[in-house]
CSV table of C-alpha atoms in Angstrom, one decimal:
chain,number,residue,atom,x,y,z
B,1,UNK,CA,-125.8,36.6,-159.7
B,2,UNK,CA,-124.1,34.9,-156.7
B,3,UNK,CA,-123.6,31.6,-158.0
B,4,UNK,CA,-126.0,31.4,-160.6
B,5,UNK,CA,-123.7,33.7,-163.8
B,6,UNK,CA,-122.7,29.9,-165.1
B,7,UNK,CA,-121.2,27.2,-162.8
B,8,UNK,CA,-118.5,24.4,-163.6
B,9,UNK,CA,-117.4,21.8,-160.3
B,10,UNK,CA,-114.7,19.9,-161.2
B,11,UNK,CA,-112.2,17.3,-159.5
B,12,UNK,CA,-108.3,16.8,-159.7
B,13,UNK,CA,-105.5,16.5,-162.0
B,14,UNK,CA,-103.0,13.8,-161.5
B,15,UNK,CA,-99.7,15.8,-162.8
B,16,UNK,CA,-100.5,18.5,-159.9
B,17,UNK,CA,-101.5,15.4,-157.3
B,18,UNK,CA,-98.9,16.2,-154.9
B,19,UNK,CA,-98.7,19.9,-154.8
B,20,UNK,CA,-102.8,19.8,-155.3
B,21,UNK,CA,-103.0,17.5,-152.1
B,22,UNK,CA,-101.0,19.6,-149.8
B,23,UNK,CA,-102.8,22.7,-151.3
B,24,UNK,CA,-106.3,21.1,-150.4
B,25,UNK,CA,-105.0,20.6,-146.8
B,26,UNK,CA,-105.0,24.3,-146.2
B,27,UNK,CA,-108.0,25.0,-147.8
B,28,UNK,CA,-111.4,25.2,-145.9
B,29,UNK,CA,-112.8,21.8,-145.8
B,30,UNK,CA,-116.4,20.9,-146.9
B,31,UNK,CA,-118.7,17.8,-146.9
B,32,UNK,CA,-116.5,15.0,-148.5
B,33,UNK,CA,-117.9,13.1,-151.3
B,34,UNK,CA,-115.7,10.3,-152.9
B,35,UNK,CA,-116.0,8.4,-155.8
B,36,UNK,CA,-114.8,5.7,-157.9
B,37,UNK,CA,-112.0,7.2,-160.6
B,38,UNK,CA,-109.4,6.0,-162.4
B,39,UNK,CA,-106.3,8.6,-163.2
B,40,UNK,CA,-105.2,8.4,-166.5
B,41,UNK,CA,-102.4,10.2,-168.0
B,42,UNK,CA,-101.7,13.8,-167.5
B,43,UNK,CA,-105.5,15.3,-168.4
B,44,UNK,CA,-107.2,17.0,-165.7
B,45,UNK,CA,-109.6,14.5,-163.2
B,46,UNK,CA,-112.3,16.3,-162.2
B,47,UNK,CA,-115.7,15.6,-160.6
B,48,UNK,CA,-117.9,17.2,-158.3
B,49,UNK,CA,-121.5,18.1,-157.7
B,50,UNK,CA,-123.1,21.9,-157.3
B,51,UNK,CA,-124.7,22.2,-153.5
B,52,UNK,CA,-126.6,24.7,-152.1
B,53,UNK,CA,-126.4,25.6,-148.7
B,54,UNK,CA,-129.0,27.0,-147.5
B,55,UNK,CA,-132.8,25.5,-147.0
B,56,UNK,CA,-136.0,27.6,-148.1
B,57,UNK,CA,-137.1,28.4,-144.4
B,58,UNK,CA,-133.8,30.9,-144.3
B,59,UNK,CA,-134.5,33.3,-147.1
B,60,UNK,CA,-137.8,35.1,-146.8
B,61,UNK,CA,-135.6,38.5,-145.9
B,62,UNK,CA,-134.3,41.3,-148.5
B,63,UNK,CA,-131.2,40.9,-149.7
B,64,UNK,CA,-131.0,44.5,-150.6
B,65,UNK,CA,-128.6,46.5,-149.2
B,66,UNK,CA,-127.2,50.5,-149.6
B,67,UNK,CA,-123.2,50.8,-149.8
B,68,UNK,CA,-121.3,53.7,-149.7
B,69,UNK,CA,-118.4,52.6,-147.7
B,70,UNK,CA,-115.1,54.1,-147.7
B,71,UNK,CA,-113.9,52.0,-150.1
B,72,UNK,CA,-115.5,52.6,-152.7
B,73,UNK,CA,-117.1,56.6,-151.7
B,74,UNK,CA,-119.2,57.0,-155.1
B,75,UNK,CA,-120.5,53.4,-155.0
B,76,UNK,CA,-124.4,53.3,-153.6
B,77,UNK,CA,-126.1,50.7,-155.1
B,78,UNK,CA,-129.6,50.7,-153.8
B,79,UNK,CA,-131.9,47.2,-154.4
B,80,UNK,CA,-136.0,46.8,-153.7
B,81,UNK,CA,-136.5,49.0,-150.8
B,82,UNK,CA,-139.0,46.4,-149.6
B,83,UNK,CA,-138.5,42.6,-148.6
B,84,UNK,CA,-138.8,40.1,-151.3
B,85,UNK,CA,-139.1,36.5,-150.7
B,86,UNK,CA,-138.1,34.0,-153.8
B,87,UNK,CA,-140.8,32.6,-156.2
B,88,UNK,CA,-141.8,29.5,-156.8
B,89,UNK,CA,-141.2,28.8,-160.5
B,90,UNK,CA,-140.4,25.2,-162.8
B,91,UNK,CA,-136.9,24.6,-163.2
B,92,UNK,CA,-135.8,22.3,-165.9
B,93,UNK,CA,-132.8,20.4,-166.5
B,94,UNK,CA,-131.2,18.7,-169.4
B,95,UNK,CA,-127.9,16.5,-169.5
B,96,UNK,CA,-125.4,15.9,-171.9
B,97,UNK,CA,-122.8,13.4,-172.6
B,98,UNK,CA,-121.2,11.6,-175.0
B,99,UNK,CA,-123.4,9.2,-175.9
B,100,UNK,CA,-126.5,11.9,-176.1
B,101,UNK,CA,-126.8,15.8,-175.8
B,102,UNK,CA,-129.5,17.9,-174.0
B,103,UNK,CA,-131.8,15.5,-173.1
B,104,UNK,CA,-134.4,16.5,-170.6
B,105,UNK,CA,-134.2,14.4,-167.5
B,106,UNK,CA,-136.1,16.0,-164.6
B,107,UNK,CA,-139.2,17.6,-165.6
B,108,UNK,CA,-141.2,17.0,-162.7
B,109,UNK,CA,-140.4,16.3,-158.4
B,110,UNK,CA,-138.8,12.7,-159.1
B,111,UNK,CA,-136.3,11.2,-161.1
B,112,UNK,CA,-135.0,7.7,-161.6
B,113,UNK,CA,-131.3,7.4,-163.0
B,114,UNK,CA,-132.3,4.2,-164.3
B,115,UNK,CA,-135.0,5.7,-166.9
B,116,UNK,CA,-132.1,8.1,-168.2
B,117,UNK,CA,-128.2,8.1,-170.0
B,118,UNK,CA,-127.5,9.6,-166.3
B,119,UNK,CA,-124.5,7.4,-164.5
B,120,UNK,CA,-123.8,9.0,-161.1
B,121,UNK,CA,-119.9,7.5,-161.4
B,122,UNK,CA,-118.9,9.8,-163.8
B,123,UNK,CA,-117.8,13.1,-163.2
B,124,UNK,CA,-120.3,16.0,-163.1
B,125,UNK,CA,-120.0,19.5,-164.6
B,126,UNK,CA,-123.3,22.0,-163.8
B,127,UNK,CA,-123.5,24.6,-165.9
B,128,UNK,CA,-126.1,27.6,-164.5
B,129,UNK,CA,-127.0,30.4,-166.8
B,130,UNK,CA,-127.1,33.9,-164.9
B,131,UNK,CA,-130.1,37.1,-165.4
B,132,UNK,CA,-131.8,36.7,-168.9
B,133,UNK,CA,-129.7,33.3,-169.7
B,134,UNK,CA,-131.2,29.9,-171.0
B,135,UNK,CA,-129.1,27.2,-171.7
B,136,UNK,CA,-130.1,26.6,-175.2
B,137,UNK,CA,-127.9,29.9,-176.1
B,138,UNK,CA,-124.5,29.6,-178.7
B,139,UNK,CA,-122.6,30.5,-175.4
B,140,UNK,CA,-124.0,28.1,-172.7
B,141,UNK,CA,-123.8,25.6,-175.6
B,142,UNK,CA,-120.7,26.2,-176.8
B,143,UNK,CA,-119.3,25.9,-173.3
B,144,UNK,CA,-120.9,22.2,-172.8
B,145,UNK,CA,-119.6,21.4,-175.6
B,146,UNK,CA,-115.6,22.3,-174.4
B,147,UNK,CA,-116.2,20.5,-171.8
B,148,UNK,CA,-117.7,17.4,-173.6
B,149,UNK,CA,-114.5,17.6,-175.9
B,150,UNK,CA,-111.6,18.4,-173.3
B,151,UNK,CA,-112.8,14.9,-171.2
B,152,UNK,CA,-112.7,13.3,-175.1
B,153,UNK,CA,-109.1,14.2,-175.2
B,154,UNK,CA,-107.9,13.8,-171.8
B,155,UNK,CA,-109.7,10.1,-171.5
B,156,UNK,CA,-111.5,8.5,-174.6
B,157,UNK,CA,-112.9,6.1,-173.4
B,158,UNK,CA,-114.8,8.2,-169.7
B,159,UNK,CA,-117.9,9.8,-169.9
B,160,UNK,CA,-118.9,13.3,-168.4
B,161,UNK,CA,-122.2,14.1,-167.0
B,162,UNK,CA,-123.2,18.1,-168.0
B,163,UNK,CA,-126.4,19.3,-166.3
B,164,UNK,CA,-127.5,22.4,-168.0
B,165,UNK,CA,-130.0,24.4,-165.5
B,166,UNK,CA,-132.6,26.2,-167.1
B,167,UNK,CA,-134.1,28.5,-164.4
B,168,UNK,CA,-134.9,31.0,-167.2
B,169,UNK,CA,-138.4,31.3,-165.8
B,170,UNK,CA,-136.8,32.8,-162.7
B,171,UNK,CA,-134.7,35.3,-164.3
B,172,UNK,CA,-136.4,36.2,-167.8
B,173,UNK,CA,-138.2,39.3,-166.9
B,174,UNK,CA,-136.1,42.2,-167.4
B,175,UNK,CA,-137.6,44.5,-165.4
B,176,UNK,CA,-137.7,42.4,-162.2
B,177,UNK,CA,-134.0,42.1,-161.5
B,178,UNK,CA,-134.4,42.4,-157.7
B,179,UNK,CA,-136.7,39.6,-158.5
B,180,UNK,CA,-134.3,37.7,-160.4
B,181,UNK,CA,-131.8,37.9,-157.5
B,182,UNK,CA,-134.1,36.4,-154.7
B,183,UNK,CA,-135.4,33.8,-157.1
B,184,UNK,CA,-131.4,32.5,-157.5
B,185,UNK,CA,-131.9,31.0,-154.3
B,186,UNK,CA,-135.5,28.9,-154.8
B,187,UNK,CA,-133.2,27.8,-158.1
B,188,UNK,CA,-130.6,26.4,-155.9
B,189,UNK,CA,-132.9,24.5,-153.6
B,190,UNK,CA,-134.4,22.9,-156.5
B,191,UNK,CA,-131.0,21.9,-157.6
B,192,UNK,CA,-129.8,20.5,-154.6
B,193,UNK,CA,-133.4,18.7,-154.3
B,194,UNK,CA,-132.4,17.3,-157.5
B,195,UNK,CA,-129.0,15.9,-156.2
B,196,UNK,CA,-130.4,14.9,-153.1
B,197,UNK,CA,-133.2,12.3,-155.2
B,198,UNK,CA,-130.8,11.0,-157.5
B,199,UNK,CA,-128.6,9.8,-154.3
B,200,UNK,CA,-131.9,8.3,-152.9
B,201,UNK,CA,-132.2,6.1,-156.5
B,202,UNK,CA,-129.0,5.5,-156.2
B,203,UNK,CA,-128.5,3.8,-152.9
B,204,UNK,CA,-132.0,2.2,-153.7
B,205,UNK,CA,-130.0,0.4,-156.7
B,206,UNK,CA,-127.0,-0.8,-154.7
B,207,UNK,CA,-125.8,-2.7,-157.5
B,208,UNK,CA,-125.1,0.6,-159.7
B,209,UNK,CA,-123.3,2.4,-156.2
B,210,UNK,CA,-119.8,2.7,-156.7
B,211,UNK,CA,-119.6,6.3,-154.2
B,212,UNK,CA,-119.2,7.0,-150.6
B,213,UNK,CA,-122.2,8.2,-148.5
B,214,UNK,CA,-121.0,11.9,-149.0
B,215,UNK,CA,-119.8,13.4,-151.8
B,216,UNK,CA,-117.1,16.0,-152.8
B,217,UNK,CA,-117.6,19.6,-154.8
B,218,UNK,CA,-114.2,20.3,-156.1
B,219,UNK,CA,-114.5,23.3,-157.6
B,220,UNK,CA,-116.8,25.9,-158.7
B,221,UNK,CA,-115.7,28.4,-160.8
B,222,UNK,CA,-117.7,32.1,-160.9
B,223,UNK,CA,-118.1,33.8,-164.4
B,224,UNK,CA,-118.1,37.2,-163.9
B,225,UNK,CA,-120.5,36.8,-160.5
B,226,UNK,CA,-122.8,39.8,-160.3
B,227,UNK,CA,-122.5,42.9,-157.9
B,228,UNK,CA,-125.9,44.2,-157.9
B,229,UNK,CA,-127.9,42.9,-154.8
B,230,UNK,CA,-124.9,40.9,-153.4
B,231,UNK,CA,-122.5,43.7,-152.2
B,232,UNK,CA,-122.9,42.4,-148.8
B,233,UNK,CA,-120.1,39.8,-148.0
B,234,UNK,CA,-122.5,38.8,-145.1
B,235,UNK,CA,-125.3,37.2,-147.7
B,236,UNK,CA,-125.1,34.0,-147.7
B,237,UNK,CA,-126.3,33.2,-151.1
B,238,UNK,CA,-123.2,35.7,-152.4
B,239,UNK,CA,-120.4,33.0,-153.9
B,240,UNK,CA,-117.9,32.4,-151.5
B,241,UNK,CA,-114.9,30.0,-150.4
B,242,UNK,CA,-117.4,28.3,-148.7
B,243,UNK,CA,-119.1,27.0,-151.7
B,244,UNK,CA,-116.4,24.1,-152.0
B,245,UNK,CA,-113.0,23.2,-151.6
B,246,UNK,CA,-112.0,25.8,-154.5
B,247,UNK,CA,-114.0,28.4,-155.7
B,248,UNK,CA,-112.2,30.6,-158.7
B,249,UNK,CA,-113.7,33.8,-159.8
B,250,UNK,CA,-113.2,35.3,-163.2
B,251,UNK,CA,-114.1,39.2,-163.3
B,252,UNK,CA,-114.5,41.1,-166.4
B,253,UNK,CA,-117.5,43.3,-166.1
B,254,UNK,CA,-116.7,44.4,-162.8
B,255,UNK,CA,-118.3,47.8,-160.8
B,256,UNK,CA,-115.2,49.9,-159.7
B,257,UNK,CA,-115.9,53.5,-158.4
B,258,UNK,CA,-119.4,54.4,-159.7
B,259,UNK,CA,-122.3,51.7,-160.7
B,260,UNK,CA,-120.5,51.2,-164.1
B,261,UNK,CA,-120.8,47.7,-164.5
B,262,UNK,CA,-123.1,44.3,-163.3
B,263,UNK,CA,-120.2,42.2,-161.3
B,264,UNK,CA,-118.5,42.3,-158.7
B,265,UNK,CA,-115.2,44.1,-158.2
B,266,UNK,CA,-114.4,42.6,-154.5
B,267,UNK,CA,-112.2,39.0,-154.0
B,268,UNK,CA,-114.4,36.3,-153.2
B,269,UNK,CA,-113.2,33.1,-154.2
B,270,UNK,CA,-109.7,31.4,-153.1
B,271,UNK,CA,-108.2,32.7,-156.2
B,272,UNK,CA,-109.7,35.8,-158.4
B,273,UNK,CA,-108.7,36.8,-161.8
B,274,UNK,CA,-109.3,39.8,-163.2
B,275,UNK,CA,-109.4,40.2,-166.8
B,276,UNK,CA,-107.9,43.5,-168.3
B,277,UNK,CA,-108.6,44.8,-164.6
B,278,UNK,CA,-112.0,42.9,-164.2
B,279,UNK,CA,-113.4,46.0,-165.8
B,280,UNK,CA,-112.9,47.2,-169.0
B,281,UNK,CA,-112.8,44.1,-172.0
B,282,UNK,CA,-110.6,45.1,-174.8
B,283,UNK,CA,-113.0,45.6,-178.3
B,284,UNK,CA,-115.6,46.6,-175.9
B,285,UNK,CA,-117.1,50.3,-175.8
B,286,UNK,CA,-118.3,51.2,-172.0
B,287,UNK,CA,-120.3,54.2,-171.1
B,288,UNK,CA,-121.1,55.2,-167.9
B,289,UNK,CA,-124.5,54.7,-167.8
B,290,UNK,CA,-125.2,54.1,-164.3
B,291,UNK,CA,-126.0,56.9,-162.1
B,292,UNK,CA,-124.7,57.6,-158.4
B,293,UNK,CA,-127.9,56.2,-157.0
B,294,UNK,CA,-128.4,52.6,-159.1
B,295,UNK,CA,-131.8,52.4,-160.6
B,296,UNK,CA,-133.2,48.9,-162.3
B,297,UNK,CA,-133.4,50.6,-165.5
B,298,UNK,CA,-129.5,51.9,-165.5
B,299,UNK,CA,-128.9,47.9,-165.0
B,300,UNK,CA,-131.1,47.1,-167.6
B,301,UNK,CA,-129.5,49.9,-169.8
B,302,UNK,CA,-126.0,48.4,-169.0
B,303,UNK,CA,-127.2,44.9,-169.7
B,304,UNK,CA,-128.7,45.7,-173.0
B,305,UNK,CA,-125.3,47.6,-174.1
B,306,UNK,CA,-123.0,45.4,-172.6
B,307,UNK,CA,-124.3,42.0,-172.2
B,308,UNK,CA,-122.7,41.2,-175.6
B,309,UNK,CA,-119.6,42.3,-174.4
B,310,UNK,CA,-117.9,42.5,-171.3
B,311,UNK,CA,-120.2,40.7,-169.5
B,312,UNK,CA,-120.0,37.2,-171.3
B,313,UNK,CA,-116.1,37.6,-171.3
B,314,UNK,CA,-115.7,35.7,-168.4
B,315,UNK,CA,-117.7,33.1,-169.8
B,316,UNK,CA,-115.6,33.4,-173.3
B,317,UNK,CA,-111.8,32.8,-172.3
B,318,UNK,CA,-113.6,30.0,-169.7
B,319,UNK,CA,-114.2,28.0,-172.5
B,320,UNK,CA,-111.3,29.0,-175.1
B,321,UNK,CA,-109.4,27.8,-171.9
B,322,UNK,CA,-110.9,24.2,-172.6
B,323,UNK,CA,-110.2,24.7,-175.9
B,324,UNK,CA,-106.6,25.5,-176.1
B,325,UNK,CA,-105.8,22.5,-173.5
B,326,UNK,CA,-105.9,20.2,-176.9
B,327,UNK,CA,-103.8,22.9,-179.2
B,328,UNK,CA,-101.5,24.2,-176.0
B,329,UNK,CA,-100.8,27.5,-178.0
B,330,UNK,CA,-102.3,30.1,-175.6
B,331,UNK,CA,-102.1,30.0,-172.0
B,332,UNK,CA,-103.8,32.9,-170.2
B,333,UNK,CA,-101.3,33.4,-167.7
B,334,UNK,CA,-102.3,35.6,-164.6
B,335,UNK,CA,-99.9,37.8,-162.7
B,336,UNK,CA,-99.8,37.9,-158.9
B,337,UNK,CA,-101.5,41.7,-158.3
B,338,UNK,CA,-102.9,43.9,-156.0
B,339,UNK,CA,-106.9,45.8,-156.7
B,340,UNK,CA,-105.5,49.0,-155.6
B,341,UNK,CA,-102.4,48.9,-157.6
B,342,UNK,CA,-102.2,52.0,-160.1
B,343,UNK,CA,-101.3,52.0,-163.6
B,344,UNK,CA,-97.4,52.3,-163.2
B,345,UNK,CA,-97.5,49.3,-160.3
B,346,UNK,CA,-100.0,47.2,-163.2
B,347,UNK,CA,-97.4,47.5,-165.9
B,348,UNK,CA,-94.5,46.2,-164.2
B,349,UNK,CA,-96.5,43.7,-162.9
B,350,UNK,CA,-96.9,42.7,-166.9
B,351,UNK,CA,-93.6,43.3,-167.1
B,352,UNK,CA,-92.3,40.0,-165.8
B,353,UNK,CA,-92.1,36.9,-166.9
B,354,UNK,CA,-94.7,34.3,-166.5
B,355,UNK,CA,-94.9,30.2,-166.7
B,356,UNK,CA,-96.2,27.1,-164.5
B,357,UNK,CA,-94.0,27.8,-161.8
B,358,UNK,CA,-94.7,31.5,-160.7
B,359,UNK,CA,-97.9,32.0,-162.5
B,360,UNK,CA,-101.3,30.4,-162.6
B,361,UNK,CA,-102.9,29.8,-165.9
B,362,UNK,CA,-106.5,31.3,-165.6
B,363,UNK,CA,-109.5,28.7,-166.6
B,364,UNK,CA,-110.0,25.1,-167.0
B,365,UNK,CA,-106.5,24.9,-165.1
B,366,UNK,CA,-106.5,27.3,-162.5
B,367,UNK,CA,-106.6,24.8,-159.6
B,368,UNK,CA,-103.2,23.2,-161.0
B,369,UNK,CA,-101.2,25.8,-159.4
B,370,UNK,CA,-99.8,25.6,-155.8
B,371,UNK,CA,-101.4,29.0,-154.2
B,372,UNK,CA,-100.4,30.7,-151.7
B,373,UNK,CA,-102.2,30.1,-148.1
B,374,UNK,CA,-103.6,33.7,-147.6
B,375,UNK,CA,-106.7,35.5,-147.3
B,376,UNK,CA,-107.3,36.1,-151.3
B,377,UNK,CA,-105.2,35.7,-154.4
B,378,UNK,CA,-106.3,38.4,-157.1
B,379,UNK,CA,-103.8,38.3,-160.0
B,380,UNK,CA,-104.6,40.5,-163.7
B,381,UNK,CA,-104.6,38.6,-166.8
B,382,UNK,CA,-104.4,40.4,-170.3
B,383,UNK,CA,-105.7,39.5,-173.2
B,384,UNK,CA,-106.9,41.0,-175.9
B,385,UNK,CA,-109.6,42.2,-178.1
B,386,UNK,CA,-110.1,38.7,-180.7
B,387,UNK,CA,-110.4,35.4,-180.2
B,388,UNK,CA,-109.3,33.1,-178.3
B,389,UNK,CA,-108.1,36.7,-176.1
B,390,UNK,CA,-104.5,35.0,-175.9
B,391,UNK,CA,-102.2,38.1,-174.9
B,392,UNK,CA,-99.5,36.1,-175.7
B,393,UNK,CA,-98.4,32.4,-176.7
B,394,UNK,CA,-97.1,29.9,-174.2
């Protein structure tokens, strides 16, 4: 859901500095936050912080809406037909780093950086689980982990802040979707209350300040964002280019022309990949299951099936991505493509040849590449149906 399917924020990457910098300039600026770094060699240098926008006072309204545009004819997708304002639930949150994994640091309203393994200077990866997540699952976990062991290779001697967010008791019941959706914003506010104490501590303890009064998001990178309840490109707790300076989107349970699926088909970040067609996941059986007129327990139905499957794809070739930066034998390259191109258009798309300098490698480097300045960049990425999805070697 909007944000909330599993979030990474990341920095830059000194072998794309120049084409990265002039690339930045024609991106939508945000609230700059600098800090200390040093750039060593040609690893990726990323840091950033998850933010969210929006304060508490603007979200008692529905965020259920009916669409049957004439884009997509067959597509109604109808949420709570009565206003739900978020709940007020405990979120947790645990950090890993080098030096010590999932610890809990903020279990109640303050939190001292001093009293924890938490040094603000380092870079910061946030990881958010999405509807019936937790952080303590193989995925989530096996995703911190990449990240923990990328930085080890890039830099040995730099630590990494990860901040798993466990706002399971938002999101656990599976019959309360609609639920689930509203509370994604009471999760964010919480987060950003955490950011906003741990600057407080900070500047309190000048002599451990090494950053700027404001500080950056880089990146935040949407796994397979949901559909359901976020149709609207007009709600503003959807994902969106305004999130940070580059939002990437990966798509691989996406709804097309009926409710067959739990993400979202539509463009949202600056750059959007869609896997296999951001539908359909190769060793995956999909059914329709959905009906013309959604229903929570079609969503639940598709969940339960696909879950497992196409859903957590996203999440998947996210983190082989980390993982094949150390072995450098798959590269998931994505090819510059169009959502309503048909099948004939798709495979001579495939049909040309891809590298660094006409293709964007989908993952942990997608912000190397110098995009295009226009309104969305959607390119299809193949893979296929066994790990690590590689269609083909670099």
């Amino acid at each position: 859901m909007k944000e909330f399917s599993a979030r990474s924020a990341f920095g830059t990457n000194e072998r794309s500095k120049n084409k990265t910098a002039e690339n930045r300039r024609r991106l939508p600026k945000t609230p700059k936050v600098k800090a200390n770094r040093a750039v060593t060699s040609s690893c990726i240098k990323r840091e950033a912080l998850f933010r969210s926008d929006h304060d508490s006072d603007r979200w008692n309204r529905s965020i259920c809406y009916t669409v049957n545009s004439e884009e997509y004819p067959k597509r109604l997708v109808i949420c709570q037909p009565h206003k739900l304002t978020y709940q007020k639930f405990h979120l947790h949150i645990h950090l890993s780093s080098r030096k010590k994994a999932f610890q809990l640091i903020q279990d109640d309203p303050k939190v001292s950086p001093t009293a924890m393994n938490f040094d603000l200077r380092h870079r910061t990866v946030v990881i958010v689980h999405g509807f019936m997540g937790h952080p303590r699952r193989l995925l989530m976990q096996n995703l911190a982990n990449q990240l923990l062991t990328w930085l080890s290779y890039c830099s040995k001697n730099e630590d990494i802040n990860v901040l798993h967010i466990d706002w399971s008791d938002g999101c656990s019941q599976i019959f309360q979707y609609y639920q689930a959706a509203v509370n994604a914003e009471y999760a964010g506010i919480r987060i950003k209350e955490f950011f906003r104490q741990l600057k407080t501590n900070w500047i309190e303890n000048a002599e451990l300040l090494r950053i700027e009064e404001n500080l950056l998001i880089d990146r935040v990178t949407g796994l397979d964002p949901a559909e359901i309840c976020f149709e609207d490109d007009g709600i503003p707790i959807r994902l969106s280019k305004k999130n940070a300076r580059f939002v990437d989107a990966i798509h691989t349970d996406a709804i097309h022309t009926k409710n067959d699926g739990f993400g979202i088909r539509d463009p949202i970040g600056h750059v959007d990949f869609y896997v296999n067609g951001g539908s359909t996941q190769p060793g995956c059986d999909r059914r329709e299951i959905f009906f013309v007129y959604g229903d929570v327990l079609d969503i639940i139905a598709h969940m339960l099936k696909n879950v497992g499957c196409h859903r957590i794809r996203a999440a998947q070739v996210f983190t082989y991505s980390l993982e094949q930066t150390k072995s450098n034998q798959c590269k998931y390259w994505a090819h510059p493509w169009n959502l309503s191109s048909n099948q004939a258009e798709t495979h001579r798309v495939l049909s040309k040849p891809c590298n660094a300098s006409v293709c964007p490698e989908m993952g942990i480097n997608a912000d190397l590449y110098d995009y295009q300045n226009t309104e969305t960049n959607t390119f299809y990425v193949a893979t296929t149906s066994s790990v690590p999805f590689c269609a083909r070697l670099s």
